[in-house]
Coordinates of C-alpha atoms in Angstrom, one line a residue:
M22 CA 134.0 -181.4 -56.6
Q23 CA 132.4 -177.8 -56.8
S24 CA 134.4 -175.2 -55.3
L25 CA 134.9 -171.3 -55.7
R26 CA 137.2 -169.1 -57.1
L27 CA 137.9 -165.4 -58.1
T28 CA 137.4 -164.6 -61.6
S29 CA 137.7 -161.2 -63.6
P30 CA 135.6 -161.7 -66.6
R31 CA 136.3 -158.2 -68.2
I32 CA 138.5 -155.2 -67.3
G33 CA 137.4 -153.7 -64.0
E34 CA 135.2 -156.3 -63.0
L35 CA 135.6 -159.4 -60.5
V36 CA 133.3 -161.8 -59.1
V37 CA 133.3 -165.5 -57.2
E38 CA 132.2 -167.9 -59.4
P39 CA 131.9 -171.6 -59.0
Y40 CA 134.0 -174.3 -60.9
E41 CA 134.7 -177.9 -60.9
V42 CA 137.7 -179.2 -59.0
P43 CA 138.8 -183.1 -59.2
D44 CA 138.3 -185.2 -56.1
R45 CA 141.8 -186.5 -56.8
P46 CA 145.2 -184.9 -58.1
P47 CA 146.9 -186.7 -60.8
A48 CA 150.2 -188.3 -60.4
G49 CA 152.8 -185.9 -59.3
G50 CA 150.3 -183.3 -58.3
I51 CA 148.5 -182.0 -55.1
L52 CA 144.9 -181.0 -54.0
V53 CA 144.8 -178.3 -51.6
A54 CA 142.3 -176.2 -49.7
A55 CA 142.9 -172.3 -49.3
H56 CA 143.0 -171.0 -45.8
V57 CA 144.1 -167.5 -46.5
T58 CA 145.1 -165.6 -49.7
I59 CA 146.5 -162.3 -50.1
I60 CA 145.4 -159.7 -52.8
S61 CA 148.5 -158.1 -54.6
A62 CA 148.0 -154.6 -55.2
G63 CA 150.5 -154.3 -57.7
T64 CA 150.2 -157.1 -60.2
E65 CA 146.6 -158.4 -59.6
I66 CA 145.2 -154.6 -59.6
A67 CA 147.2 -154.0 -62.7
N68 CA 145.9 -157.0 -64.6
Y69 CA 142.3 -156.2 -63.2
L70 CA 142.7 -152.8 -64.9
G71 CA 144.1 -154.4 -67.9
Q72 CA 147.3 -152.4 -67.4
T73 CA 149.9 -155.0 -68.2
T74 CA 151.2 -156.8 -71.3
Q75 CA 149.7 -160.0 -69.9
R76 CA 146.1 -158.7 -69.9
P77 CA 146.1 -155.6 -72.2
P78 CA 142.8 -154.0 -72.6
E79 CA 142.2 -155.7 -76.2
R80 CA 141.9 -159.0 -74.4
V81 CA 138.8 -160.4 -73.3
T82 CA 139.7 -163.8 -71.6
P83 CA 138.9 -164.1 -68.0
Y84 CA 141.6 -163.6 -65.7
H85 CA 142.0 -165.6 -62.5
P86 CA 144.2 -163.6 -60.1
G87 CA 146.4 -164.4 -57.0
Y88 CA 149.5 -166.0 -56.2
S89 CA 150.0 -165.9 -52.5
F90 CA 148.3 -168.7 -50.6
A91 CA 148.4 -170.5 -47.6
G92 CA 146.4 -173.4 -47.0
E93 CA 146.2 -177.5 -46.3
V94 CA 147.1 -180.4 -48.5
L95 CA 144.1 -182.7 -48.9
A96 CA 145.3 -185.1 -51.3
V97 CA 148.4 -186.2 -52.8
G98 CA 148.8 -187.9 -56.4
E99 CA 151.4 -190.8 -57.1
G100 CA 154.7 -190.1 -56.7
V101 CA 154.5 -187.1 -54.4
E102 CA 156.7 -187.5 -51.6
R103 CA 157.3 -184.0 -50.2
F104 CA 153.8 -183.6 -48.8
T105 CA 151.2 -185.6 -47.1
P106 CA 147.3 -184.9 -46.4
G107 CA 146.9 -182.6 -43.6
D108 CA 150.4 -180.6 -44.3
R109 CA 149.9 -176.9 -43.9
I110 CA 151.8 -175.3 -47.1
A111 CA 152.4 -172.0 -48.7
G112 CA 153.3 -171.0 -52.3
P113 CA 151.9 -169.6 -55.6
I114 CA 148.3 -170.4 -56.0
S115 CA 145.4 -168.3 -57.4
H116 CA 142.3 -166.9 -55.0
A117 CA 140.3 -170.2 -54.7
A118 CA 138.7 -172.3 -52.1
H119 CA 140.2 -175.5 -53.3
A120 CA 142.9 -176.3 -56.4
I121 CA 145.2 -178.5 -58.0
E122 CA 148.8 -178.3 -58.8
S123 CA 150.6 -180.7 -60.6
R124 CA 153.1 -178.5 -62.6
P125 CA 156.8 -179.9 -61.0
E126 CA 158.3 -176.2 -61.4
R127 CA 155.4 -174.7 -59.4
L128 CA 155.2 -177.2 -56.7
A129 CA 159.3 -176.7 -56.3
R130 CA 158.2 -173.3 -54.9
F131 CA 156.0 -174.4 -52.2
A132 CA 157.2 -174.9 -48.5
S133 CA 155.8 -176.1 -45.4
I134 CA 154.4 -173.7 -42.8
P135 CA 155.9 -174.0 -39.5
D136 CA 153.4 -174.7 -36.6
D137 CA 154.0 -171.4 -34.9
V138 CA 153.5 -169.6 -38.1
S139 CA 149.9 -168.4 -38.5
D140 CA 148.2 -168.9 -42.1
R141 CA 148.0 -165.2 -42.5
E142 CA 151.5 -164.5 -42.0
A143 CA 152.5 -167.6 -44.2
A144 CA 150.2 -166.3 -47.0
L145 CA 152.5 -163.1 -47.0
S146 CA 155.7 -165.4 -47.9
Q147 CA 155.3 -165.1 -51.6
L148 CA 155.4 -161.3 -51.6
G149 CA 158.2 -161.9 -49.2
C150 CA 159.9 -164.1 -51.6
I151 CA 159.7 -161.5 -53.9
A152 CA 160.9 -158.7 -51.8
L153 CA 164.1 -161.0 -50.3
N154 CA 164.8 -161.6 -54.2
G155 CA 165.2 -157.9 -55.0
V156 CA 167.3 -157.6 -51.5
R157 CA 169.7 -160.3 -52.4
K158 CA 170.5 -158.8 -55.8
A159 CA 171.0 -155.5 -54.3
G160 CA 174.0 -157.0 -52.6
I161 CA 173.6 -154.7 -49.5
G162 CA 176.4 -154.2 -47.1
L163 CA 176.6 -153.7 -43.4
G164 CA 175.9 -149.8 -43.1
E165 CA 175.0 -149.0 -46.5
S166 CA 172.2 -146.5 -47.0
V167 CA 169.2 -147.8 -48.8
V168 CA 166.1 -146.0 -49.9
V169 CA 163.0 -148.0 -50.9
V170 CA 160.7 -145.7 -53.3
G171 CA 157.3 -146.9 -52.9
I172 CA 156.4 -148.4 -49.4
G173 CA 153.2 -150.8 -50.3
L174 CA 153.4 -154.3 -49.0
V175 CA 156.5 -155.1 -51.1
G176 CA 158.2 -152.1 -50.5
L177 CA 157.7 -152.6 -46.7
L178 CA 158.8 -156.0 -46.7
A179 CA 161.7 -155.0 -48.8
G180 CA 162.6 -152.5 -46.5
R181 CA 162.3 -155.0 -43.4
L182 CA 164.7 -157.4 -45.0
A183 CA 167.2 -154.5 -46.2
Q184 CA 167.4 -153.9 -42.4
L185 CA 168.3 -157.4 -41.4
N186 CA 170.7 -157.4 -44.1
G187 CA 172.6 -154.4 -42.7
A188 CA 170.9 -151.2 -44.1
L189 CA 171.8 -148.3 -42.2
P190 CA 170.1 -145.6 -42.6
L191 CA 166.8 -147.2 -44.1
I192 CA 164.9 -144.7 -45.8
G193 CA 161.4 -144.9 -47.1
L194 CA 159.8 -142.4 -50.0
E195 CA 156.2 -142.5 -50.5
L196 CA 153.3 -140.2 -51.6
I197 CA 150.4 -141.6 -49.8
P198 CA 150.5 -140.2 -46.3
E199 CA 148.7 -143.3 -44.8
R200 CA 151.7 -145.6 -46.3
R201 CA 154.1 -143.1 -44.6
D202 CA 152.6 -143.7 -41.3
A203 CA 152.8 -147.5 -41.6
A204 CA 156.4 -147.4 -42.8
K205 CA 157.3 -145.4 -39.4
R206 CA 155.2 -147.8 -37.6
F207 CA 157.2 -150.7 -39.1
G208 CA 160.4 -149.5 -38.1
M209 CA 162.0 -147.5 -41.0
D210 CA 164.7 -144.8 -40.0
L211 CA 163.3 -142.2 -41.8
V212 CA 160.1 -141.5 -44.1
L213 CA 160.1 -139.0 -46.7
D214 CA 157.4 -137.6 -49.0
P215 CA 159.3 -137.6 -52.3
A216 CA 157.4 -134.2 -53.3
A217 CA 158.8 -132.2 -50.4
E218 CA 161.3 -129.8 -51.2
T219 CA 163.7 -131.0 -48.5
T220 CA 163.8 -134.6 -49.8
H221 CA 166.5 -133.9 -52.1
S222 CA 168.7 -132.0 -49.7
V223 CA 168.5 -135.3 -47.3
M224 CA 169.5 -137.4 -50.5
E225 CA 172.5 -135.2 -50.8
S226 CA 173.4 -135.1 -47.0
L227 CA 174.0 -139.1 -47.3
D228 CA 177.6 -140.2 -47.0
R229 CA 178.8 -140.4 -50.7
G230 CA 176.6 -138.0 -51.7
G231 CA 173.5 -140.1 -52.6
A232 CA 172.3 -143.5 -51.5
D233 CA 174.3 -146.4 -51.9
V234 CA 171.3 -148.5 -53.0
I235 CA 167.9 -147.6 -54.3
I236 CA 165.2 -150.3 -54.1
E237 CA 162.2 -149.0 -56.7
A238 CA 159.0 -150.6 -55.5
T239 CA 156.3 -148.4 -57.1
G240 CA 156.4 -149.9 -60.3
S241 CA 155.7 -147.1 -62.0
P242 CA 157.8 -145.6 -64.9
R243 CA 157.7 -142.0 -63.3
A244 CA 159.9 -143.0 -60.3
F245 CA 162.5 -144.3 -62.5
V246 CA 164.8 -141.6 -63.6
P247 CA 164.5 -139.8 -59.7
A248 CA 165.5 -142.9 -58.3
L249 CA 168.9 -142.8 -60.5
A250 CA 169.3 -139.2 -59.4
M251 CA 169.0 -140.1 -55.7
T252 CA 172.0 -142.7 -55.9
R253 CA 175.4 -142.1 -55.1
R254 CA 178.4 -142.6 -57.9
G255 CA 178.8 -146.2 -58.3
G256 CA 175.7 -147.1 -56.5
R257 CA 172.9 -149.9 -57.7
V258 CA 169.3 -149.5 -58.3
V259 CA 167.1 -152.5 -58.0
L260 CA 164.0 -152.6 -59.9
L261 CA 161.6 -154.6 -57.9
G262 CA 158.2 -153.0 -58.7
S263 CA 157.5 -154.8 -62.1
T264 CA 158.1 -151.2 -63.6
R265 CA 155.3 -151.1 -66.6
G266 CA 155.5 -148.6 -69.4
Q267 CA 157.8 -146.2 -71.3
V268 CA 160.3 -144.1 -69.2
E269 CA 160.2 -140.5 -70.5
G270 CA 163.2 -138.3 -70.4
F271 CA 165.4 -141.1 -69.9
S272 CA 169.2 -140.3 -70.8
P273 CA 171.5 -143.2 -70.3
Y274 CA 174.6 -141.2 -70.4
D275 CA 173.8 -138.4 -68.1
A276 CA 171.5 -140.4 -65.6
A277 CA 173.4 -143.8 -65.6
H278 CA 176.5 -144.1 -67.4
L279 CA 178.4 -141.3 -66.1
K280 CA 177.5 -142.1 -62.7
G281 CA 178.6 -145.8 -63.0
L282 CA 175.2 -146.9 -61.9
T283 CA 174.4 -150.6 -61.8
I284 CA 170.8 -151.4 -62.7
V285 CA 169.2 -154.6 -61.7
G286 CA 166.0 -156.1 -62.7
A287 CA 164.7 -158.3 -59.8
H288 CA 161.4 -159.8 -60.7
V289 CA 161.0 -162.9 -58.8
S290 CA 161.3 -165.3 -61.9
T291 CA 165.4 -164.3 -61.7
A292 CA 165.9 -166.8 -58.6
P293 CA 167.4 -169.5 -59.7
V294 CA 165.2 -172.7 -60.6
V295 CA 167.8 -175.0 -59.1
G296 CA 170.4 -173.9 -56.7
T297 CA 174.0 -173.9 -56.9
P298 CA 176.9 -173.3 -54.4
H299 CA 177.2 -170.1 -55.7
D300 CA 173.4 -169.1 -55.7
P301 CA 171.3 -171.4 -53.3
W302 CA 168.6 -169.1 -53.1
T303 CA 165.6 -170.4 -55.4
E304 CA 162.2 -169.3 -54.4
A305 CA 161.5 -172.0 -52.1
S306 CA 164.8 -171.6 -50.4
N307 CA 163.9 -167.8 -49.8
R308 CA 160.3 -168.8 -48.9
R309 CA 161.8 -171.1 -46.1
V310 CA 163.9 -168.0 -45.1
I311 CA 160.9 -165.8 -44.8
L312 CA 158.9 -168.6 -42.9
A313 CA 161.9 -169.1 -40.4
L314 CA 162.1 -165.1 -39.8
M315 CA 158.5 -165.2 -39.2
Q316 CA 158.7 -168.1 -36.9
H317 CA 161.6 -166.6 -35.0
K318 CA 159.6 -163.3 -34.7
R319 CA 162.5 -161.4 -36.7
L320 CA 159.8 -160.8 -39.3
D321 CA 156.4 -159.3 -37.7
V322 CA 153.9 -159.2 -40.7
E323 CA 150.8 -158.8 -38.7
P324 CA 150.8 -155.1 -38.8
L325 CA 150.7 -155.2 -43.0
I326 CA 147.2 -156.8 -43.1
S327 CA 144.7 -153.7 -42.7
H328 CA 141.8 -155.9 -43.9
T329 CA 140.2 -159.3 -43.7
I330 CA 137.6 -160.3 -46.0
V331 CA 135.3 -163.0 -47.1
P332 CA 135.4 -164.1 -50.8
T333 CA 132.5 -162.3 -51.5
Q334 CA 133.8 -159.1 -50.7
A335 CA 136.9 -159.7 -52.9
G336 CA 135.1 -157.5 -55.9
E337 CA 134.4 -154.4 -53.6
A338 CA 138.2 -154.6 -52.5
F339 CA 139.7 -154.9 -56.0
A340 CA 137.6 -152.0 -56.9
G341 CA 138.6 -150.2 -53.8
L342 CA 142.7 -150.9 -54.3
A343 CA 142.0 -149.4 -57.8
R344 CA 140.3 -146.3 -57.0
G345 CA 141.7 -145.7 -53.4
P346 CA 144.8 -147.4 -52.3
E347 CA 145.5 -145.0 -49.5
K348 CA 142.8 -147.0 -47.6
Y349 CA 144.4 -150.1 -47.8
L350 CA 147.6 -152.2 -47.1
G351 CA 147.2 -155.9 -46.9
V352 CA 144.0 -157.5 -47.8
A353 CA 143.6 -161.2 -46.6
I354 CA 140.9 -163.1 -47.9
D355 CA 139.8 -165.9 -45.3
W356 CA 138.7 -169.0 -47.6
T357 CA 137.5 -170.8 -44.3
R358 CA 134.4 -168.7 -44.3
A359 CA 133.6 -169.2 -48.0

């Protein structure tokens, strides 16, 4: 059958294109229809602009963005027992009206959506998994101070999950005023402009002379050294924002070694593929937790969606996120109106 998907044929361009999808999935696979997908303002926009090693400017092959999906199973292939037609599921699928997923390692990352969780909420579960993986790796104890640097979607989710994990106080640092306002509405204890003269003194006034945990969620290498400086002696710095590029002015001895800092890479792929008694938190397990938190109203993500668009508006949204991120927070694509 013919369907639609988003494609970036070249750097800085995004279109909706028709493509063929088989009517039946292969053995071990599923055919799904998208209801809602969420644009990742970090990874997807970086790839769209050719700012990543996955899609450097010299590479001319088309890029199909997206990995935050909520929708319905239309058909299952032979041997599939976890899902049946009609199931609502969430997981990592690109922006498309219909898709087939048959890779076992990818299917393992999907989870069923509870009846009282909306598609818009469930589509945010992928970014929730990314944030939760970082929070788990931070090892936050009740009453530890946590600073989230960069409070876009992933930073806001990480902050809320850190609060649920016992962070006190939870502080957000963000250059964009509109995102600082969003963080205040989302319940952060204190929200600061990192460029303000008073921010440094606030960090020093924390118990133990700095933050117990810094969660770096900007993805910018310029934020790395300042994050280390704000961390207390013996504290932890979690690199959550897929930091890309070289870090200038970084002296490991002065910035990390002398202070005894622990620096943790928290890419979502670092979650275990198979759970063990010592670490059961696979991506699928984390997704079930995120969906349960939504179901029980402990994680309200509706305020994080600032724009709902139809697929034909996606090109404008990608360009807008690239040149004016302050105008957007979460962008949901409604594929039921494709």
